[in-house]
Amino acid sequence: MKKVHCLECGEVIIGRADKKFCDDSCRNNYNNKLNSDGNNLVRNINNILRKNRRILKELLKREELLKLNKQKLTDKQFNFGYFTNVIHTKNNTTYHYCYDYGYLLLENEQVLLVKKREKPVIKDKESKKA
């Protein structure tokens, strides 16, 4: 019978013939090493996005709209290069969003902060009859 060795620690594996790891710890360590490079990139980007959202939320507080100088965002280390989505309006304006909080770059180094509104649910006349 051929001896099978753990892919992580190299110990001889006892058990099923198709077993690759000696225990859960080795399996987890192996997969964490395998995925660590990509995970670090994603983790760093998510941290930037969360920080951007937190800054927008903090500045907006309970307001739906707030106009302020772009420097105020820069002072709080807001990173304008990272956002989750972009919305182009019919008026040819472009809003950048970090999840549910967004901003519109205006003239004279001004920025308009916005909070995405939930779309109201429109009930169909047919569904009321049922």
Coordinates of C-alpha atoms in Angstrom, one line a residue:
M1 CA 0.0 0.0 0.0
K2 CA 1.3 3.4 -1.0
K3 CA 1.8 5.9 1.9
V4 CA 0.1 9.3 1.4
H5 CA 1.6 12.4 3.0
C6 CA -0.2 15.5 4.3
L7 CA 0.0 18.3 1.8
E8 CA 0.7 20.8 4.6
C9 CA 3.0 19.1 7.2
G10 CA 4.2 16.0 5.3
E11 CA 3.1 13.5 8.0
V12 CA 1.9 10.1 6.9
I13 CA -1.9 10.1 6.6
I14 CA -3.9 7.3 8.2
G15 CA -7.4 6.9 6.9
R16 CA -9.2 7.1 3.6
A17 CA -7.1 6.6 0.5
D18 CA -8.2 10.0 -1.0
K19 CA -7.4 12.0 2.2
K20 CA -5.1 14.9 1.6
F21 CA -4.5 16.3 5.1
C22 CA -3.9 14.8 8.4
D23 CA -6.4 17.1 10.3
D24 CA -8.5 20.2 9.9
S25 CA -5.7 22.5 11.1
C26 CA -3.4 21.4 8.3
R27 CA -6.2 21.7 5.8
N28 CA -7.0 25.3 7.0
N29 CA -3.3 26.3 7.0
Y30 CA -2.8 25.0 3.5
N31 CA -5.8 26.8 2.1
N32 CA -5.0 30.0 3.9
K33 CA -1.5 30.0 2.4
L34 CA -2.9 29.2 -1.0
N35 CA -5.4 32.1 -0.9
S36 CA -3.5 34.7 1.2
D37 CA -2.1 36.8 -1.7
G38 CA -5.5 37.4 -3.2
N39 CA -7.1 37.8 0.2
N40 CA -4.7 40.6 1.2
L41 CA -5.6 42.6 -1.9
V42 CA -9.3 42.2 -1.4
R43 CA -9.0 42.9 2.3
N44 CA -7.1 46.1 1.7
I45 CA -9.6 47.3 -0.9
N46 CA -12.6 46.5 1.4
N47 CA -10.9 48.4 4.2
I48 CA -10.6 51.5 2.0
L49 CA -14.2 51.2 0.9
R50 CA -15.5 50.8 4.4
K51 CA -13.4 53.8 5.5
N52 CA -14.8 55.9 2.7
R53 CA -18.4 54.9 3.6
R54 CA -17.8 55.6 7.3
I55 CA -16.5 59.1 6.4
L56 CA -19.5 59.9 4.2
K57 CA -21.9 58.6 6.8
E58 CA -20.2 60.6 9.5
L59 CA -20.4 63.8 7.5
L60 CA -24.0 63.3 6.4
K61 CA -25.3 62.3 9.8
R62 CA -29.1 62.5 9.4
E63 CA -29.0 64.7 6.3
E64 CA -29.9 63.4 2.8
L65 CA -27.8 66.0 1.0
L66 CA -24.8 68.0 2.1
K67 CA -22.6 70.3 0.1
L68 CA -19.0 70.8 1.3
N69 CA -15.5 71.6 0.2
K70 CA -13.6 68.6 -1.3
Q71 CA -10.7 69.4 1.1
K72 CA -12.8 68.3 4.1
L73 CA -13.0 64.8 2.6
T74 CA -9.3 64.8 1.8
D75 CA -8.4 65.9 5.3
K76 CA -10.3 62.9 6.6
Q77 CA -8.2 60.7 4.3
F78 CA -11.1 59.9 1.9
N79 CA -9.8 58.0 -1.1
F80 CA -11.5 59.2 -4.2
G81 CA -10.1 56.3 -6.3
Y82 CA -12.2 53.6 -4.6
F83 CA -16.0 53.3 -4.8
T84 CA -18.5 50.5 -5.3
N85 CA -20.6 51.8 -8.1
V86 CA -21.2 54.8 -10.4
I87 CA -24.6 56.2 -11.3
H88 CA -25.0 58.4 -14.4
T89 CA -28.2 60.5 -14.3
K90 CA -30.3 61.9 -17.1
N91 CA -28.8 65.3 -16.4
N92 CA -25.4 64.0 -17.4
T93 CA -24.1 64.0 -13.8
T94 CA -22.0 61.2 -12.3
Y95 CA -22.4 60.0 -8.7
H96 CA -19.8 57.8 -7.1
Y97 CA -21.1 55.5 -4.4
C98 CA -19.5 53.6 -1.5
Y99 CA -22.3 51.2 -0.9
D100 CA -25.3 53.4 0.1
Y101 CA -23.4 56.7 0.5
G102 CA -22.3 58.7 -2.5
Y103 CA -20.9 62.0 -3.7
L104 CA -21.0 64.2 -6.8
L105 CA -18.0 66.3 -7.7
L106 CA -19.0 69.9 -8.3
E107 CA -17.3 73.0 -9.6
N108 CA -14.9 75.0 -7.4
E109 CA -13.7 72.0 -5.4
Q110 CA -17.1 71.4 -4.0
V111 CA -18.7 68.0 -3.3
L112 CA -22.3 67.1 -2.8
L113 CA -22.8 64.1 -0.4
V114 CA -25.9 62.0 -0.8
K115 CA -27.5 58.9 0.8
K116 CA -29.1 56.4 -1.6
R117 CA -32.8 56.3 -1.1
E118 CA -34.7 53.1 -1.1
K119 CA -37.0 52.8 -4.1
P120 CA -40.6 52.7 -3.1
V121 CA -42.4 49.5 -3.8
I122 CA -45.1 50.1 -6.4
K123 CA -47.9 47.7 -6.1
D124 CA -49.5 46.5 -9.3
K125 CA -53.2 46.9 -9.8
E126 CA -53.4 43.2 -10.8
S127 CA -51.8 42.0 -7.5
K128 CA -54.5 44.0 -5.5
K129 CA -57.3 42.0 -7.2
A130 CA -55.8 38.6 -6.3

